[in-house]
XYZ file of C-alpha atoms in Angstrom:
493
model
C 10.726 -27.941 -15.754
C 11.539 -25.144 -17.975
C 8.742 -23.097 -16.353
C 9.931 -23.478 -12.898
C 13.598 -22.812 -14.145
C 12.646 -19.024 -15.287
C 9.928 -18.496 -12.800
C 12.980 -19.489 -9.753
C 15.360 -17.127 -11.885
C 13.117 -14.556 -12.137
C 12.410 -14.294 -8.507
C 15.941 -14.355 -7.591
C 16.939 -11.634 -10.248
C 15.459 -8.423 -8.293
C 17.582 -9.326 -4.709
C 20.387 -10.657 -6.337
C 20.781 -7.187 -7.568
C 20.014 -5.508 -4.364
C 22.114 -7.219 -2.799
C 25.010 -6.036 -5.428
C 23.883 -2.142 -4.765
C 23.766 -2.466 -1.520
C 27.227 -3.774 -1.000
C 28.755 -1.949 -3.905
C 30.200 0.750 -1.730
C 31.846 -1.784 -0.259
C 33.727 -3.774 -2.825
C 33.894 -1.361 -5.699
C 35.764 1.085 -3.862
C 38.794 -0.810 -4.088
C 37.965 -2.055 -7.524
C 36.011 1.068 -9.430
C 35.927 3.937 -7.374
C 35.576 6.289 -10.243
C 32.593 4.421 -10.955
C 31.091 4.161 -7.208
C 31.578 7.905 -7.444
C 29.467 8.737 -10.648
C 26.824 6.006 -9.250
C 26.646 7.584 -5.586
C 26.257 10.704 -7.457
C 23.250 10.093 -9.714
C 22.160 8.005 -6.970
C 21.645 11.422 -5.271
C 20.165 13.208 -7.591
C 17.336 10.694 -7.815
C 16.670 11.210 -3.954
C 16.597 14.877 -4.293
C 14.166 14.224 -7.757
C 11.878 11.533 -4.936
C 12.198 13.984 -1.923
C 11.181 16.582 -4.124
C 8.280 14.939 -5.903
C 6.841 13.887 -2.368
C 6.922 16.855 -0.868
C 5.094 18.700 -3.878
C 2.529 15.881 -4.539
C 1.675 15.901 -1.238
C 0.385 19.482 -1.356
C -0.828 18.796 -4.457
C -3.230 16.168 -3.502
C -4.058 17.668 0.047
C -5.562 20.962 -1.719
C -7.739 17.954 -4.134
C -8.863 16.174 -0.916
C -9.650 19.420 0.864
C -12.094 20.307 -2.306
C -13.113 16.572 -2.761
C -14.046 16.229 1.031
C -16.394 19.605 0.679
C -18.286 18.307 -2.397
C -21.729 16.802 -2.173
C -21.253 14.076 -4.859
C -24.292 12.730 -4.391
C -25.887 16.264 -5.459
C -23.342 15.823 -8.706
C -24.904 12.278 -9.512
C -28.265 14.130 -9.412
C -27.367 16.897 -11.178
C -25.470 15.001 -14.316
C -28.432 12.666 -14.028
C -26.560 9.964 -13.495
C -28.888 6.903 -12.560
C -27.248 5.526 -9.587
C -30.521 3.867 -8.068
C -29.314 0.238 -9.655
C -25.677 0.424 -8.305
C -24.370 -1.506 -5.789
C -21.386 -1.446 -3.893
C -19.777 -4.735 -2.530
C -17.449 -4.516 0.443
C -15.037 -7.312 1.011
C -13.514 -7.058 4.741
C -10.685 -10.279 5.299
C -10.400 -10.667 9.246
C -8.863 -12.826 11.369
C -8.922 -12.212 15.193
C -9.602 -9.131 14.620
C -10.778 -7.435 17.993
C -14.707 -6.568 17.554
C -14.631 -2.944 19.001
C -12.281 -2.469 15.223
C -15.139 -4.170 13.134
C -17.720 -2.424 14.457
C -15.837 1.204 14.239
C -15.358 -0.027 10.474
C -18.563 -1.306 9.848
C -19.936 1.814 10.961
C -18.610 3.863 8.995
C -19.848 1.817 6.048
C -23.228 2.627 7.833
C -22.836 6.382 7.661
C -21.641 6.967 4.463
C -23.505 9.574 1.941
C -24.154 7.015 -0.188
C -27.306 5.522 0.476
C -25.733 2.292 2.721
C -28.883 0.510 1.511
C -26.854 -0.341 -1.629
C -24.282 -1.573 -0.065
C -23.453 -5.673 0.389
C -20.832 -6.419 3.302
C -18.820 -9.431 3.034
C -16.780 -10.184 6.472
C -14.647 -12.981 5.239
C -13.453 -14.532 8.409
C -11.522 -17.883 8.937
C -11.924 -21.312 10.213
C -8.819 -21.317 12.619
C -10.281 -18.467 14.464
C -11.809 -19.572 17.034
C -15.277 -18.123 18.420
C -15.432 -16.014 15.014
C -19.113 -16.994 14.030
C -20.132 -16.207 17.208
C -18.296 -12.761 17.047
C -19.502 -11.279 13.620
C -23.239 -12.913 14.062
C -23.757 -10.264 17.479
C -22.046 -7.750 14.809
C -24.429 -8.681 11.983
C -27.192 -8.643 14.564
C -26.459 -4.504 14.866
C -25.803 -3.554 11.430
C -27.877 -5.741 8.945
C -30.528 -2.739 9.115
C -28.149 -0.599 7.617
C -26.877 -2.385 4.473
C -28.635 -4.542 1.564
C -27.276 -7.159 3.371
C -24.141 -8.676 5.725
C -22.770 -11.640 3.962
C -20.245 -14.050 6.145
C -18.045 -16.316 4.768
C -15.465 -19.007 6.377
C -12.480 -19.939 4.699
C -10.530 -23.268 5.098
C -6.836 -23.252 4.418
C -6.471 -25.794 1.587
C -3.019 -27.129 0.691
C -1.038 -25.111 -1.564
C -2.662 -21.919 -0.242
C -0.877 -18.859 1.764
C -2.852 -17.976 4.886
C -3.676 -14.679 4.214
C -5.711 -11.992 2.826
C -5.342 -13.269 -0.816
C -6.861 -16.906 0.050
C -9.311 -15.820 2.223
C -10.711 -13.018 -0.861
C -10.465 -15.184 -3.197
C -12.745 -18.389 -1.229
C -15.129 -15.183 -0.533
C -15.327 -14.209 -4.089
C -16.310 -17.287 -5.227
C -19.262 -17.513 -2.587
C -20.242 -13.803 -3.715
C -20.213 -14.807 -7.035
C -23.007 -17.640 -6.547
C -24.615 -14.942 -4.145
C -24.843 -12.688 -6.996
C -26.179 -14.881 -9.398
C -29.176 -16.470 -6.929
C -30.089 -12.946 -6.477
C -29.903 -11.835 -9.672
C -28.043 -8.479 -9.127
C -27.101 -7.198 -12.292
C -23.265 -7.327 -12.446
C -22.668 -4.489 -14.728
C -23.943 -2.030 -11.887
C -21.502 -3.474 -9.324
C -18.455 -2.290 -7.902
C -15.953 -4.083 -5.399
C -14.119 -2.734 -2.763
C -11.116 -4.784 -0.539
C -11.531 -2.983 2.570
C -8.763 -4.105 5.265
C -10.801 -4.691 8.701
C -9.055 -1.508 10.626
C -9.698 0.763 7.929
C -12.635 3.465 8.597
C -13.725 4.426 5.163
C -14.177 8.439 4.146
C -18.013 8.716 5.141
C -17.808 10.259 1.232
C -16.113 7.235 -0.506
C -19.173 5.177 -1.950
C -20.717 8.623 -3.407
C -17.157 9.676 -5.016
C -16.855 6.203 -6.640
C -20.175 6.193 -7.740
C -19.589 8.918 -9.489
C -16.452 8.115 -11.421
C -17.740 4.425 -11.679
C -20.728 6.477 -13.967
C -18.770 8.869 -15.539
C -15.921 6.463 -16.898
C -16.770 4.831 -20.188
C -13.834 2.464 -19.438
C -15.361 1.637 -15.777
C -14.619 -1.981 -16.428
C -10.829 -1.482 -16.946
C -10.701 0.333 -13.958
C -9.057 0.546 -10.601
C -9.707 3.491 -7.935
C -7.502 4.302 -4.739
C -7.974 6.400 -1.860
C -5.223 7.398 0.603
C -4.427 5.130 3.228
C -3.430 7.352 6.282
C -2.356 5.655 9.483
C -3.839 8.511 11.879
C -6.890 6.229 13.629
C -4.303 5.631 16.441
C -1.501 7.418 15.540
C -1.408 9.654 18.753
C -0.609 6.751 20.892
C 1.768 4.378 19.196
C 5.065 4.348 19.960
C 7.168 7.572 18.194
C 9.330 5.157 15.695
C 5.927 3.269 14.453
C 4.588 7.241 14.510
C 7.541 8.102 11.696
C 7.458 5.206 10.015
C 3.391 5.918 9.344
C 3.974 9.517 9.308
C 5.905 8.824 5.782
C 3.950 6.127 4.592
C 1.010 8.292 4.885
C 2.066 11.161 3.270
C 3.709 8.972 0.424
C 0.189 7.651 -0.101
C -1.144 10.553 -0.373
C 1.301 12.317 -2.308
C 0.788 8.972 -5.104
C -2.634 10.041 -5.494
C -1.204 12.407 -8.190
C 0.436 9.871 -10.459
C -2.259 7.157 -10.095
C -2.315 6.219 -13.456
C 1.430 5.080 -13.196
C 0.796 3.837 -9.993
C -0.608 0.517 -8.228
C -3.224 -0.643 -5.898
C -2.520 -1.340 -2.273
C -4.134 -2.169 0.919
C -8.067 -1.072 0.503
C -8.895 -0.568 -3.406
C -12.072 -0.366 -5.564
C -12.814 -2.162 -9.366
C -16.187 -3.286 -11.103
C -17.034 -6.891 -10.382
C -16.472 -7.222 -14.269
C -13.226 -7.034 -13.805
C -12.458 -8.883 -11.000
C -14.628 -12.097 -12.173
C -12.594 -11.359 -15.319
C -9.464 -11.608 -14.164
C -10.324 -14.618 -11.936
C -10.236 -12.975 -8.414
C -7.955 -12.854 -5.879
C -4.710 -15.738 -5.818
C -4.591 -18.146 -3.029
C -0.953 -19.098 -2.985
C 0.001 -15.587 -2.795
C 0.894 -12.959 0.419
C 0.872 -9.592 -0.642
C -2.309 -9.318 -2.778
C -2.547 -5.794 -4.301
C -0.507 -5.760 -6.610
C 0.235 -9.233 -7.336
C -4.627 -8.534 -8.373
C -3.371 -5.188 -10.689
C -0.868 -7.195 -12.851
C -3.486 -9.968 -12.661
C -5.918 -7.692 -13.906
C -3.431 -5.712 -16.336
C -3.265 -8.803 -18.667
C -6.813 -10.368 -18.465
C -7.309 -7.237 -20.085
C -4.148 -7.093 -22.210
C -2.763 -4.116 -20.522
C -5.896 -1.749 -20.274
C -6.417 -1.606 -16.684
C -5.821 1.583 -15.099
C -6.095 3.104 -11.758
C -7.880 6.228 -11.075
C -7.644 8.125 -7.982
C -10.231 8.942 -5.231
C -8.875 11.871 -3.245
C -10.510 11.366 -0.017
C -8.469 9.836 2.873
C -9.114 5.738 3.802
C -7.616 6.110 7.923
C -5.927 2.984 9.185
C -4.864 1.889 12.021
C -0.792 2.440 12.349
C 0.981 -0.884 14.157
C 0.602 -1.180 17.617
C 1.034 -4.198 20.078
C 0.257 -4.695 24.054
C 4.036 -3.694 24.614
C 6.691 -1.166 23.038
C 8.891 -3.992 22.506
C 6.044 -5.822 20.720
C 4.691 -3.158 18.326
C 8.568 -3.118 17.638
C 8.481 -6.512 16.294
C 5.171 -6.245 14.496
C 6.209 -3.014 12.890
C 9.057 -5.170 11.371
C 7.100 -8.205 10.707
C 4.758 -5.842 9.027
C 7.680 -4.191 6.518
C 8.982 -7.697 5.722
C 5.400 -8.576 4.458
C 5.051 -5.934 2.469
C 8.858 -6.132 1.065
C 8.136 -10.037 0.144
C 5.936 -8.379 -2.657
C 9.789 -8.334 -4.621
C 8.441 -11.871 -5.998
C 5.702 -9.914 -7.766
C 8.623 -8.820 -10.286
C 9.308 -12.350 -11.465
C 5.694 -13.275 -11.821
C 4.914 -10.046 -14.121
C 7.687 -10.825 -16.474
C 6.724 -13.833 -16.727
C 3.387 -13.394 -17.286
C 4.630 -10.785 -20.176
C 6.756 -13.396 -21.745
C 3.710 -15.260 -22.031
C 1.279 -12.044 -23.779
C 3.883 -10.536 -25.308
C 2.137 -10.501 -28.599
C -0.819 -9.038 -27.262
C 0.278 -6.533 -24.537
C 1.831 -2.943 -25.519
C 5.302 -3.412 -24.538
C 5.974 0.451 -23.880
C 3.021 0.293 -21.145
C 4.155 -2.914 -19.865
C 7.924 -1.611 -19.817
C 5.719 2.176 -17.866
C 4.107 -0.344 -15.146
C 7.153 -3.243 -14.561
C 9.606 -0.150 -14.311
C 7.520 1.469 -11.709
C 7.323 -1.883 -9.867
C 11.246 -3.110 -10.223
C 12.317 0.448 -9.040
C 10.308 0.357 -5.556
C 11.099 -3.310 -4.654
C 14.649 -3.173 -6.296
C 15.894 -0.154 -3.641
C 13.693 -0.907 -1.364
C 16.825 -2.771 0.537
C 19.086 -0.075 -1.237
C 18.327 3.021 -0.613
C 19.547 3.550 2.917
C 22.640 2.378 2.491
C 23.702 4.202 -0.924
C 21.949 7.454 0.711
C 23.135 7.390 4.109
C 27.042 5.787 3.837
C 27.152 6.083 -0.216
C 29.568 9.025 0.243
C 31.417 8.012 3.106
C 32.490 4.535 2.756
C 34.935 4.914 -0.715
C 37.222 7.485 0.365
C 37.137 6.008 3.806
C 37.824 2.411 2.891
C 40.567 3.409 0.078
C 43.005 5.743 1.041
C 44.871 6.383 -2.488
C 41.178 7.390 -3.324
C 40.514 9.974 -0.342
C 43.603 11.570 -2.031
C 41.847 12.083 -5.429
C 40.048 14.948 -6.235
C 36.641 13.062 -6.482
C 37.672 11.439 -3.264
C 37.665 14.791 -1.735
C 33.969 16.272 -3.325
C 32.059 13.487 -2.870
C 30.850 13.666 0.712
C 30.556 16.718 0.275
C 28.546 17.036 -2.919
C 26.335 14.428 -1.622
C 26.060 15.959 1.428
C 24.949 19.371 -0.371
C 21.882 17.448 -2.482
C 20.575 15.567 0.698
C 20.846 19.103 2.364
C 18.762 20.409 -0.541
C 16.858 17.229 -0.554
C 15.919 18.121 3.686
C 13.564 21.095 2.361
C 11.118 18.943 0.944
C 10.929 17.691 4.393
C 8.681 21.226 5.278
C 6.322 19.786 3.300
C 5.653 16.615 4.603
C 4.978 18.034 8.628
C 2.461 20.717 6.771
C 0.724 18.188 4.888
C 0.946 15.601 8.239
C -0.254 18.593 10.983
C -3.254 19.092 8.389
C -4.615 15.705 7.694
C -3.635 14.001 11.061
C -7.093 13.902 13.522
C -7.480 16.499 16.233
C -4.568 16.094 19.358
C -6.796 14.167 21.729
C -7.192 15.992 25.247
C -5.073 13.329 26.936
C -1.793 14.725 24.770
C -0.350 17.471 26.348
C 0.604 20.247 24.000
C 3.971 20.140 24.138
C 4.111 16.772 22.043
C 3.773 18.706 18.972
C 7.347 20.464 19.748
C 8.900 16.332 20.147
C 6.676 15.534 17.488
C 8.880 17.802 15.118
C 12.245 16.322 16.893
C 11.189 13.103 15.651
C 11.854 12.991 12.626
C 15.647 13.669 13.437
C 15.270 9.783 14.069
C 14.728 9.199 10.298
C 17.910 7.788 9.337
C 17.990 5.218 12.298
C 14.000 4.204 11.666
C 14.662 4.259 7.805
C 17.188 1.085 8.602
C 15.918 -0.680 11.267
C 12.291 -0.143 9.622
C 13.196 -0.199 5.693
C 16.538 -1.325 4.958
C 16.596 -4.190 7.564
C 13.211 -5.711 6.437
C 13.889 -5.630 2.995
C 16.910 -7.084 3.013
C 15.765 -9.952 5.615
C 13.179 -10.500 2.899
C 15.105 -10.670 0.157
C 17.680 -12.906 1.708
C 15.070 -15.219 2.534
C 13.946 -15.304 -1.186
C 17.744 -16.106 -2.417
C 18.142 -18.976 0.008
C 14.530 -20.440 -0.449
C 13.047 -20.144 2.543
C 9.344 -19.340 2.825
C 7.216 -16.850 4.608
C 4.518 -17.054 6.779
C 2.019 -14.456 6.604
C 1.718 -13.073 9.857
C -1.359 -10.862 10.870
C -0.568 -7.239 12.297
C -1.948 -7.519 15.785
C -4.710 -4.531 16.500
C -5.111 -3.065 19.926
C -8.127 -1.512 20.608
C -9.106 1.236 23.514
C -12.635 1.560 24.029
C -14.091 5.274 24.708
């Protein structure tokens, strides 16, 4: 009882707080306006110290993936004689209705990469409830089984007390690897893992570049590696608010590349099977997977897991649905998913609580700071950044008449000014790693394509705010959430 006292506490903590923040504008401008004032203050300093940091990283890690995409790695594993004739790479890809024209654009791309595809051991982990899926990824397995060491399929069954979802669907294909593995044999020390989401065409140089580090790092079973998700495989023809909203996401990704270390996985990741048979696979009551696996992994191995980065790009498909109305909704569904990873902060501490004695509390403190600040203003930052400023002196009059009343929008206005450089940075960084403008675009979309992002403030709240605060609302009241799969629309050459 005690257990699910803290765990329900826990997980109500991080919202309950956001939802203070949020509002604090609000109330404490007729109770503390002095302090709204200092807080709205450092609050925008921080953005300026984010906007800043993004923009910079960004370049940063675009100038790495520029030199990291011309390098023959395979030439460096020969050349540092690095044996990697007994590796093997193992390739988990969670689908469900996935349309097949996306799995086979995926799965070849697995075909074509440097490394010798031979090696390589694809696992399309489908589900029962889909209907005509066996019959789908056999004609698929059919085409590629040439290519790879082999094309695994696995069928998952929802089981009570599991989330449909990526996590339970992993983790029931994990388990059938596992036995796989051990039939065969296939020395487990030599073995990496990847999570590969099904609409995400992997860098043709991926499985070389891991390779590498995976021989170079005497710590290669404490290890996590991440590439940079980039939304561009359709991002000329969604809609232009699901364009900004994966315009930013991308670059953020990419810009993160430079403080992996400090950072967690997401999406489509790489470990050694040591560590993920050591820290017990994948969750099957849980939705958003990533990082619920790192802090999994980070005390199976009492807070020695790190996460190195791969600087080659990992392009995904951005949200997009039959109708504009429709990617609309799936954009938001999608947001919502990824803000219900808040309940990640109450299972961490938790799980410190109960390895306190043998986990480093400073890196525990490094990694659950890093995690509480993204979902904690994840609902917040919109509202501090965007009204912050405006709403004390406008709600309390006595106030407006004060001399901090008078310099705060305007002081805040000056550092989101500042902040707006930074801003240069992310359309170089974009124009450079986004795909060639297809022929059907006229040339003039580039010029609207620059407007767009005058739209930031009303996608940032209908796209950020809004979903995170719809997620943690549901969380304080107790209501579940159903993981919903981001529909995939796909337009044959």
């Amino acid at each position: 009882m005690k257990s699910k006292l803290f765990t329900r506490s826990a997980e109500l903590a991080t919202p309950l707080i956001s939802w203070i923040l949020l509002t604090s504008p609000f109330w404490a401008s007729f109770i503390v306006p002095n302090v709204v004032v200092y807080f709205i203050f450092i609050f925008d300093l921080y953005f300026l110290y984010k906007a800043s940091a993004l923009g910079i990283n960004s370049v940063r890690s675009y100038l790495k993936i520029r030199t990291s995409t011309k390098t023959n790695w395979l030439e460096k594993l020969q050349s540092e004689k690095l044996d990697y004739s007994k590796l093997k790479h193992i390739v988990f890809i969670p689908t469900y209705k996935e349309p097949v024209e996306i799995l086979n654009r995926t799965l070849t791309f697995l075909a074509e990469q440097e490394f010798p595809a031979k090696q390589i051991i694809v696992v399309l982990a489908g589900e029962k409830r889909e209907e005509g899926f066996e019959e789908k990824v056999g004609a698929l397995k059919n085409t590629f089984k040439q290519f790879f060491y082999d094309i695994l399929v696995t069928v998952h069954t929802l089981k009570e007390g599991e989330v449909a979802g990526k996590s339970s669907n992993q983790s029931y294909a994990a388990q059938v690897v596992k036995n796989y593995i051990e039939k065969n044999s296939i020395d487990k020390n030599y073995l990496t893992s990847t999570s590969c989401d099904a609409d995400v065409s992997i860098h043709l140089k991926y499985f070389s570049n891991l390779s590498y580090l995976f021989l170079k790092n005497p710590h290669r079973y404490t290890r996590f590696w991440q590439g940079a998700l980039v939304f561009y495989n359709n991002i000329w023809r969604v809609p232009f608010f699901v364009r900004i909203v994966h315009t930013i996401y991308s670059i953020i990704d990419v810009a993160e590349l430079m403080r992996a270390k400090t950072n967690f996985i997401y999406s489509s990741y790489s470990t050694s099977w040591v560590l993920l048979e050591k820290t017990g696979f994948w969750d099957p009551d849980v939705i958003s997977e990533d990082w619920h696996l790192f802090f999994k992994a980070f005390f199976a191995t009492k807070g020695e897991v790190e996460i190195e980065a791969i600087f080659l790009p990992l392009y995904g498909d951005a949200v997009e649905s039959q109708s504009y109305w429709g990617s609309f909704a799936a954009q938001y569904q999608q947001n919502r998913r990824w803000a219900w990873g808040v309940v990640d902060i109450g299972y961490a501490l938790k799980q410190f609580l109960i390895h306190r004695k043998v986990i480093s509390i400073p890196n525990f403190v490094l990694r659950f700071a890093k995690a509480l600040e993204q979902h904690l203003l994840w609902p917040v930052n919109w509202w501090i950044i965007t009204l912050g400023a405006t709403l004390p002196p406008l709600l309390n009059k006595q106030f407006q008449l004060t001399t901090q009343g008078y310099y705060l929008p305007k002081l805040s206005g000056f550092i989101l000014t500042c902040s707006t450089v930074f801003l240069i940075f992310i359309i170089v960084v974009d124009y450079l790693l986004k795909p060639p403008r297809p022929e059907s675009v006229k040339r003039t979309f580039f010029i609207f394509s620059l407007l767009q992002y005058l739209l930031l403030p009303v996608v940032g709240f209908l796209f950020g705010a809004l979903p995170g605060m719809d997620a943690h609302t549901r969380i304080l009241l107790g209501k579940r959430l159903d993981y919903k799969v981001t529909e995939k629309v796909s337009v044959k050459e």
